[in-house]
Amino acid sequence: PWLMESEPSKQLFCDIWKKVAEHYANDTIVLGYDLLNEPIAHYFMEDDAHLNDSLEILYKRCVDTIRTIDKNHIVLLGGAQWNSNFSVFKNSTFDEKLMYTCHRNWCDTLQTDIKDFVKFRDSVNIPMYMGETGKNTDEWIAGRTRMSERDNTRWNYWTHKKMVTNT
């Protein structure tokens, strides 16, 4: 949570991403920049509910910094609380090359389990990418694949978590 509360940390965060953009600005192999993985864990919310309000502000600041160097690459924005809470976003139009990234594991494979992501994606008309999913059985992964195909949600299975099993 210190990133949301410390001005020197916010500046360092933006400076690091500026360096990354300087390195990859002309690299056509790179899809984009995923600024934070699973920001603002749920267990910080009891005492620090204001943290969610800081996330979009920090993202905007960082995107503005990146855009001074790289106007081409997509910037991926993860929702709060394990990349699952997108109610923190109020202005999806602050940049023309955004993509949201979500995570969902350990749930059923029914359409209702990602309804919140699809609803948010459709309301802002910006692509949603499920950057982590799949920490489950082969049957679950097959069901999740069918569900994602029906909802036109793109995904990446997190296979490294289960490298010692057959999934």
JSON list of C-alpha atoms in Angstrom, two decimals:
[
{"chain": "A", "resi": 1, "resn": "PRO", "atom": "CA", "xyz": [0.00, 0.00, 0.00]},
{"chain": "A", "resi": 2, "resn": "TRP", "atom": "CA", "xyz": [2.97, 2.35, 0.41]},
{"chain": "A", "resi": 3, "resn": "LEU", "atom": "CA", "xyz": [3.03, 2.91, -3.34]},
{"chain": "A", "resi": 4, "resn": "MET", "atom": "CA", "xyz": [-0.37, 4.61, -3.10]},
{"chain": "A", "resi": 5, "resn": "GLU", "atom": "CA", "xyz": [0.71, 6.79, -0.18]},
{"chain": "A", "resi": 6, "resn": "SER", "atom": "CA", "xyz": [4.35, 7.73, -0.80]},
{"chain": "A", "resi": 7, "resn": "GLU", "atom": "CA", "xyz": [5.18, 10.49, -3.28]},
{"chain": "A", "resi": 8, "resn": "PRO", "atom": "CA", "xyz": [8.81, 9.34, -3.69]},
{"chain": "A", "resi": 9, "resn": "SER", "atom": "CA", "xyz": [7.55, 5.81, -4.42]},
{"chain": "A", "resi": 10, "resn": "LYS", "atom": "CA", "xyz": [5.05, 7.09, -6.98]},
{"chain": "A", "resi": 11, "resn": "GLN", "atom": "CA", "xyz": [7.78, 9.06, -8.70]},
{"chain": "A", "resi": 12, "resn": "LEU", "atom": "CA", "xyz": [10.12, 6.07, -8.69]},
{"chain": "A", "resi": 13, "resn": "PHE", "atom": "CA", "xyz": [7.33, 3.89, -10.13]},
{"chain": "A", "resi": 14, "resn": "CYS", "atom": "CA", "xyz": [6.83, 6.34, -13.01]},
{"chain": "A", "resi": 15, "resn": "ASP", "atom": "CA", "xyz": [10.59, 6.72, -13.54]},
{"chain": "A", "resi": 16, "resn": "ILE", "atom": "CA", "xyz": [11.03, 2.94, -13.78]},
{"chain": "A", "resi": 17, "resn": "TRP", "atom": "CA", "xyz": [8.27, 2.67, -16.37]},
{"chain": "A", "resi": 18, "resn": "LYS", "atom": "CA", "xyz": [9.80, 5.55, -18.31]},
{"chain": "A", "resi": 19, "resn": "LYS", "atom": "CA", "xyz": [13.08, 3.59, -18.48]},
{"chain": "A", "resi": 20, "resn": "VAL", "atom": "CA", "xyz": [11.18, 0.49, -19.64]},
{"chain": "A", "resi": 21, "resn": "ALA", "atom": "CA", "xyz": [9.46, 2.58, -22.33]},
{"chain": "A", "resi": 22, "resn": "GLU", "atom": "CA", "xyz": [12.79, 4.03, -23.45]},
{"chain": "A", "resi": 23, "resn": "HIS", "atom": "CA", "xyz": [14.11, 0.50, -23.91]},
{"chain": "A", "resi": 24, "resn": "TYR", "atom": "CA", "xyz": [11.07, -0.99, -25.70]},
{"chain": "A", "resi": 25, "resn": "ALA", "atom": "CA", "xyz": [9.49, 1.98, -27.50]},
{"chain": "A", "resi": 26, "resn": "ASN", "atom": "CA", "xyz": [10.45, 0.73, -30.95]},
{"chain": "A", "resi": 27, "resn": "ASP", "atom": "CA", "xyz": [10.19, -3.00, -30.24]},
{"chain": "A", "resi": 28, "resn": "THR", "atom": "CA", "xyz": [7.37, -4.47, -32.32]},
{"chain": "A", "resi": 29, "resn": "ILE", "atom": "CA", "xyz": [7.48, -7.81, -30.46]},
{"chain": "A", "resi": 30, "resn": "VAL", "atom": "CA", "xyz": [6.25, -6.22, -27.19]},
{"chain": "A", "resi": 31, "resn": "LEU", "atom": "CA", "xyz": [2.46, -6.02, -26.83]},
{"chain": "A", "resi": 32, "resn": "GLY", "atom": "CA", "xyz": [2.49, -3.43, -24.10]},
{"chain": "A", "resi": 33, "resn": "TYR", "atom": "CA", "xyz": [3.22, -2.54, -20.51]},
{"chain": "A", "resi": 34, "resn": "ASP", "atom": "CA", "xyz": [1.34, -4.19, -17.62]},
{"chain": "A", "resi": 35, "resn": "LEU", "atom": "CA", "xyz": [1.87, -1.56, -14.93]},
{"chain": "A", "resi": 36, "resn": "LEU", "atom": "CA", "xyz": [0.99, -3.45, -11.73]},
{"chain": "A", "resi": 37, "resn": "ASN", "atom": "CA", "xyz": [0.20, -7.06, -11.00]},
{"chain": "A", "resi": 38, "resn": "GLU", "atom": "CA", "xyz": [-2.66, -7.44, -8.53]},
{"chain": "A", "resi": 39, "resn": "PRO", "atom": "CA", "xyz": [-2.46, -4.02, -6.91]},
{"chain": "A", "resi": 40, "resn": "ILE", "atom": "CA", "xyz": [-3.96, -3.30, -3.50]},
{"chain": "A", "resi": 41, "resn": "ALA", "atom": "CA", "xyz": [-4.59, -6.62, -1.82]},
{"chain": "A", "resi": 42, "resn": "HIS", "atom": "CA", "xyz": [-7.97, -7.10, -0.17]},
{"chain": "A", "resi": 43, "resn": "TYR", "atom": "CA", "xyz": [-6.46, -7.37, 3.30]},
{"chain": "A", "resi": 44, "resn": "PHE", "atom": "CA", "xyz": [-5.35, -3.71, 3.19]},
{"chain": "A", "resi": 45, "resn": "MET", "atom": "CA", "xyz": [-8.90, -2.51, 2.69]},
{"chain": "A", "resi": 46, "resn": "GLU", "atom": "CA", "xyz": [-10.06, -2.70, 6.30]},
{"chain": "A", "resi": 47, "resn": "ASP", "atom": "CA", "xyz": [-7.93, 0.23, 7.39]},
{"chain": "A", "resi": 48, "resn": "ASP", "atom": "CA", "xyz": [-7.07, 1.78, 4.04]},
{"chain": "A", "resi": 49, "resn": "ALA", "atom": "CA", "xyz": [-10.25, 2.01, 1.96]},
{"chain": "A", "resi": 50, "resn": "HIS", "atom": "CA", "xyz": [-8.85, 5.17, 0.35]},
{"chain": "A", "resi": 51, "resn": "LEU", "atom": "CA", "xyz": [-6.19, 3.13, -1.46]},
{"chain": "A", "resi": 52, "resn": "ASN", "atom": "CA", "xyz": [-8.60, 2.13, -4.25]},
{"chain": "A", "resi": 53, "resn": "ASP", "atom": "CA", "xyz": [-9.23, 5.80, -4.99]},
{"chain": "A", "resi": 54, "resn": "SER", "atom": "CA", "xyz": [-5.52, 6.28, -5.61]},
{"chain": "A", "resi": 55, "resn": "LEU", "atom": "CA", "xyz": [-5.06, 3.54, -8.19]},
{"chain": "A", "resi": 56, "resn": "GLU", "atom": "CA", "xyz": [-6.49, 5.21, -11.29]},
{"chain": "A", "resi": 57, "resn": "ILE", "atom": "CA", "xyz": [-4.72, 8.46, -10.43]},
{"chain": "A", "resi": 58, "resn": "LEU", "atom": "CA", "xyz": [-1.39, 6.63, -10.25]},
{"chain": "A", "resi": 59, "resn": "TYR", "atom": "CA", "xyz": [-2.11, 4.79, -13.49]},
{"chain": "A", "resi": 60, "resn": "LYS", "atom": "CA", "xyz": [-2.90, 8.07, -15.29]},
{"chain": "A", "resi": 61, "resn": "ARG", "atom": "CA", "xyz": [0.29, 9.63, -14.04]},
{"chain": "A", "resi": 62, "resn": "CYS", "atom": "CA", "xyz": [2.36, 6.66, -15.15]},
{"chain": "A", "resi": 63, "resn": "VAL", "atom": "CA", "xyz": [0.69, 6.45, -18.56]},
{"chain": "A", "resi": 64, "resn": "ASP", "atom": "CA", "xyz": [1.36, 10.15, -19.10]},
{"chain": "A", "resi": 65, "resn": "THR", "atom": "CA", "xyz": [5.02, 9.52, -18.26]},
{"chain": "A", "resi": 66, "resn": "ILE", "atom": "CA", "xyz": [5.22, 6.56, -20.64]},
{"chain": "A", "resi": 67, "resn": "ARG", "atom": "CA", "xyz": [3.58, 8.58, -23.42]},
{"chain": "A", "resi": 68, "resn": "THR", "atom": "CA", "xyz": [6.39, 11.14, -23.33]},
{"chain": "A", "resi": 69, "resn": "ILE", "atom": "CA", "xyz": [8.56, 8.32, -24.75]},
{"chain": "A", "resi": 70, "resn": "ASP", "atom": "CA", "xyz": [6.26, 5.75, -26.32]},
{"chain": "A", "resi": 71, "resn": "LYS", "atom": "CA", "xyz": [2.96, 6.65, -27.94]},
{"chain": "A", "resi": 72, "resn": "ASN", "atom": "CA", "xyz": [2.48, 3.27, -29.61]},
{"chain": "A", "resi": 73, "resn": "HIS", "atom": "CA", "xyz": [2.34, 0.43, -27.10]},
{"chain": "A", "resi": 74, "resn": "ILE", "atom": "CA", "xyz": [-0.75, -0.65, -25.23]},
{"chain": "A", "resi": 75, "resn": "VAL", "atom": "CA", "xyz": [-0.81, -0.07, -21.48]},
{"chain": "A", "resi": 76, "resn": "LEU", "atom": "CA", "xyz": [-2.53, -2.76, -19.41]},
{"chain": "A", "resi": 77, "resn": "LEU", "atom": "CA", "xyz": [-4.29, -1.74, -16.22]},
{"chain": "A", "resi": 78, "resn": "GLY", "atom": "CA", "xyz": [-5.13, -4.31, -13.55]},
{"chain": "A", "resi": 79, "resn": "GLY", "atom": "CA", "xyz": [-8.06, -3.85, -11.24]},
{"chain": "A", "resi": 80, "resn": "ALA", "atom": "CA", "xyz": [-7.66, -3.57, -7.48]},
{"chain": "A", "resi": 81, "resn": "GLN", "atom": "CA", "xyz": [-7.87, -6.62, -5.21]},
{"chain": "A", "resi": 82, "resn": "TRP", "atom": "CA", "xyz": [-6.11, -9.31, -7.27]},
{"chain": "A", "resi": 83, "resn": "ASN", "atom": "CA", "xyz": [-6.98, -7.65, -10.60]},
{"chain": "A", "resi": 84, "resn": "SER", "atom": "CA", "xyz": [-10.67, -8.24, -9.94]},
{"chain": "A", "resi": 85, "resn": "ASN", "atom": "CA", "xyz": [-12.17, -4.91, -8.82]},
{"chain": "A", "resi": 86, "resn": "PHE", "atom": "CA", "xyz": [-12.80, -2.56, -11.72]},
{"chain": "A", "resi": 87, "resn": "SER", "atom": "CA", "xyz": [-15.19, -0.23, -9.89]},
{"chain": "A", "resi": 88, "resn": "VAL", "atom": "CA", "xyz": [-12.10, 1.87, -9.08]},
{"chain": "A", "resi": 89, "resn": "PHE", "atom": "CA", "xyz": [-11.98, 3.13, -12.69]},
{"chain": "A", "resi": 90, "resn": "LYS", "atom": "CA", "xyz": [-13.93, 6.28, -13.46]},
{"chain": "A", "resi": 91, "resn": "ASN", "atom": "CA", "xyz": [-12.35, 7.49, -16.73]},
{"chain": "A", "resi": 92, "resn": "SER", "atom": "CA", "xyz": [-11.54, 4.84, -19.31]},
{"chain": "A", "resi": 93, "resn": "THR", "atom": "CA", "xyz": [-10.86, 7.43, -22.00]},
{"chain": "A", "resi": 94, "resn": "PHE", "atom": "CA", "xyz": [-7.74, 9.05, -20.58]},
{"chain": "A", "resi": 95, "resn": "ASP", "atom": "CA", "xyz": [-5.60, 7.23, -23.16]},
{"chain": "A", "resi": 96, "resn": "GLU", "atom": "CA", "xyz": [-6.40, 5.73, -26.56]},
{"chain": "A", "resi": 97, "resn": "LYS", "atom": "CA", "xyz": [-4.32, 2.57, -26.13]},
{"chain": "A", "resi": 98, "resn": "LEU", "atom": "CA", "xyz": [-5.49, 0.97, -22.91]},
{"chain": "A", "resi": 99, "resn": "MET", "atom": "CA", "xyz": [-6.40, -2.62, -22.13]},
{"chain": "A", "resi": 100, "resn": "TYR", "atom": "CA", "xyz": [-7.69, -3.88, -18.81]},
{"chain": "A", "resi": 101, "resn": "THR", "atom": "CA", "xyz": [-6.33, -7.07, -17.29]},
{"chain": "A", "resi": 102, "resn": "CYS", "atom": "CA", "xyz": [-8.20, -9.31, -14.86]},
{"chain": "A", "resi": 103, "resn": "HIS", "atom": "CA", "xyz": [-7.52, -12.50, -12.92]},
{"chain": "A", "resi": 104, "resn": "ARG", "atom": "CA", "xyz": [-9.96, -15.18, -11.81]},
{"chain": "A", "resi": 105, "resn": "ASN", "atom": "CA", "xyz": [-9.20, -18.53, -10.24]},
{"chain": "A", "resi": 106, "resn": "TRP", "atom": "CA", "xyz": [-10.88, -21.03, -7.96]},
{"chain": "A", "resi": 107, "resn": "CYS", "atom": "CA", "xyz": [-14.44, -20.40, -9.08]},
{"chain": "A", "resi": 108, "resn": "ASP", "atom": "CA", "xyz": [-16.97, -22.19, -11.20]},
{"chain": "A", "resi": 109, "resn": "THR", "atom": "CA", "xyz": [-16.81, -22.08, -15.00]},
{"chain": "A", "resi": 110, "resn": "LEU", "atom": "CA", "xyz": [-20.23, -20.53, -15.45]},
{"chain": "A", "resi": 111, "resn": "GLN", "atom": "CA", "xyz": [-20.72, -17.33, -17.43]},
{"chain": "A", "resi": 112, "resn": "THR", "atom": "CA", "xyz": [-21.85, -15.64, -14.21]},
{"chain": "A", "resi": 113, "resn": "ASP", "atom": "CA", "xyz": [-18.36, -16.05, -12.75]},
{"chain": "A", "resi": 114, "resn": "ILE", "atom": "CA", "xyz": [-16.87, -13.49, -15.14]},
{"chain": "A", "resi": 115, "resn": "LYS", "atom": "CA", "xyz": [-20.03, -11.46, -15.69]},
{"chain": "A", "resi": 116, "resn": "ASP", "atom": "CA", "xyz": [-18.54, -8.51, -13.79]},
{"chain": "A", "resi": 117, "resn": "PHE", "atom": "CA", "xyz": [-15.51, -8.40, -16.10]},
{"chain": "A", "resi": 118, "resn": "VAL", "atom": "CA", "xyz": [-17.60, -8.68, -19.25]},
{"chain": "A", "resi": 119, "resn": "LYS", "atom": "CA", "xyz": [-20.00, -6.00, -18.03]},
{"chain": "A", "resi": 120, "resn": "PHE", "atom": "CA", "xyz": [-17.13, -3.63, -17.24]},
{"chain": "A", "resi": 121, "resn": "ARG", "atom": "CA", "xyz": [-15.38, -4.37, -20.55]},
{"chain": "A", "resi": 122, "resn": "ASP", "atom": "CA", "xyz": [-18.55, -3.73, -22.52]},
{"chain": "A", "resi": 123, "resn": "SER", "atom": "CA", "xyz": [-19.38, -0.56, -20.60]},
{"chain": "A", "resi": 124, "resn": "VAL", "atom": "CA", "xyz": [-16.01, 1.06, -21.35]},
{"chain": "A", "resi": 125, "resn": "ASN", "atom": "CA", "xyz": [-15.59, -0.52, -24.80]},
{"chain": "A", "resi": 126, "resn": "ILE", "atom": "CA", "xyz": [-11.97, -1.42, -24.09]},
{"chain": "A", "resi": 127, "resn": "PRO", "atom": "CA", "xyz": [-10.48, -4.91, -24.40]},
{"chain": "A", "resi": 128, "resn": "MET", "atom": "CA", "xyz": [-10.20, -7.09, -21.31]},
{"chain": "A", "resi": 129, "resn": "TYR", "atom": "CA", "xyz": [-7.42, -9.64, -21.02]},
{"chain": "A", "resi": 130, "resn": "MET", "atom": "CA", "xyz": [-7.48, -12.37, -18.38]},
{"chain": "A", "resi": 131, "resn": "GLY", "atom": "CA", "xyz": [-3.80, -12.42, -17.53]},
{"chain": "A", "resi": 132, "resn": "GLU", "atom": "CA", "xyz": [-3.97, -15.21, -14.96]},
{"chain": "A", "resi": 133, "resn": "THR", "atom": "CA", "xyz": [-6.32, -18.13, -14.74]},
{"chain": "A", "resi": 134, "resn": "GLY", "atom": "CA", "xyz": [-6.12, -21.88, -14.77]},
{"chain": "A", "resi": 135, "resn": "LYS", "atom": "CA", "xyz": [-4.88, -22.93, -11.34]},
{"chain": "A", "resi": 136, "resn": "ASN", "atom": "CA", "xyz": [-7.19, -25.91, -11.34]},
{"chain": "A", "resi": 137, "resn": "THR", "atom": "CA", "xyz": [-7.98, -29.28, -12.98]},
{"chain": "A", "resi": 138, "resn": "ASP", "atom": "CA", "xyz": [-7.86, -30.13, -16.67]},
{"chain": "A", "resi": 139, "resn": "GLU", "atom": "CA", "xyz": [-11.69, -30.29, -16.69]},
{"chain": "A", "resi": 140, "resn": "TRP", "atom": "CA", "xyz": [-11.90, -26.82, -15.14]},
{"chain": "A", "resi": 141, "resn": "ILE", "atom": "CA", "xyz": [-9.49, -25.44, -17.74]},
{"chain": "A", "resi": 142, "resn": "ALA", "atom": "CA", "xyz": [-11.59, -26.95, -20.55]},
{"chain": "A", "resi": 143, "resn": "GLY", "atom": "CA", "xyz": [-14.74, -25.36, -19.09]},
{"chain": "A", "resi": 144, "resn": "ARG", "atom": "CA", "xyz": [-12.99, -22.01, -18.62]},
{"chain": "A", "resi": 145, "resn": "THR", "atom": "CA", "xyz": [-11.77, -22.10, -22.22]},
{"chain": "A", "resi": 146, "resn": "ARG", "atom": "CA", "xyz": [-15.31, -22.68, -23.52]},
{"chain": "A", "resi": 147, "resn": "MET", "atom": "CA", "xyz": [-16.64, -19.89, -21.30]},
{"chain": "A", "resi": 148, "resn": "SER", "atom": "CA", "xyz": [-13.96, -17.42, -22.41]},
{"chain": "A", "resi": 149, "resn": "GLU", "atom": "CA", "xyz": [-14.59, -18.22, -26.05]},
{"chain": "A", "resi": 150, "resn": "ARG", "atom": "CA", "xyz": [-18.32, -17.56, -25.61]},
{"chain": "A", "resi": 151, "resn": "ASP", "atom": "CA", "xyz": [-17.64, -14.22, -23.93]},
{"chain": "A", "resi": 152, "resn": "ASN", "atom": "CA", "xyz": [-14.87, -13.23, -26.36]},
{"chain": "A", "resi": 153, "resn": "THR", "atom": "CA", "xyz": [-12.48, -12.84, -23.44]},
{"chain": "A", "resi": 154, "resn": "ARG", "atom": "CA", "xyz": [-8.82, -13.45, -24.19]},
{"chain": "A", "resi": 155, "resn": "TRP", "atom": "CA", "xyz": [-6.72, -15.22, -21.60]},
{"chain": "A", "resi": 156, "resn": "ASN", "atom": "CA", "xyz": [-3.39, -16.62, -20.52]},
{"chain": "A", "resi": 157, "resn": "TYR", "atom": "CA", "xyz": [-3.29, -19.74, -18.39]},
{"chain": "A", "resi": 158, "resn": "TRP", "atom": "CA", "xyz": [-0.97, -19.55, -15.42]},
{"chain": "A", "resi": 159, "resn": "THR", "atom": "CA", "xyz": [0.74, -22.87, -15.95]},
{"chain": "A", "resi": 160, "resn": "HIS", "atom": "CA", "xyz": [3.80, -22.37, -13.78]},
{"chain": "A", "resi": 161, "resn": "LYS", "atom": "CA", "xyz": [1.78, -22.74, -10.59]},
{"chain": "A", "resi": 162, "resn": "LYS", "atom": "CA", "xyz": [1.02, -26.36, -11.46]},
{"chain": "A", "resi": 163, "resn": "MET", "atom": "CA", "xyz": [4.26, -27.46, -13.10]},
{"chain": "A", "resi": 164, "resn": "VAL", "atom": "CA", "xyz": [4.53, -30.52, -10.86]},
{"chain": "A", "resi": 165, "resn": "THR", "atom": "CA", "xyz": [1.13, -31.84, -11.95]},
{"chain": "A", "resi": 166, "resn": "ASN", "atom": "CA", "xyz": [-0.32, -32.79, -15.31]},
{"chain": "A", "resi": 167, "resn": "THR", "atom": "CA", "xyz": [-2.36, -29.60, -15.80]}
]
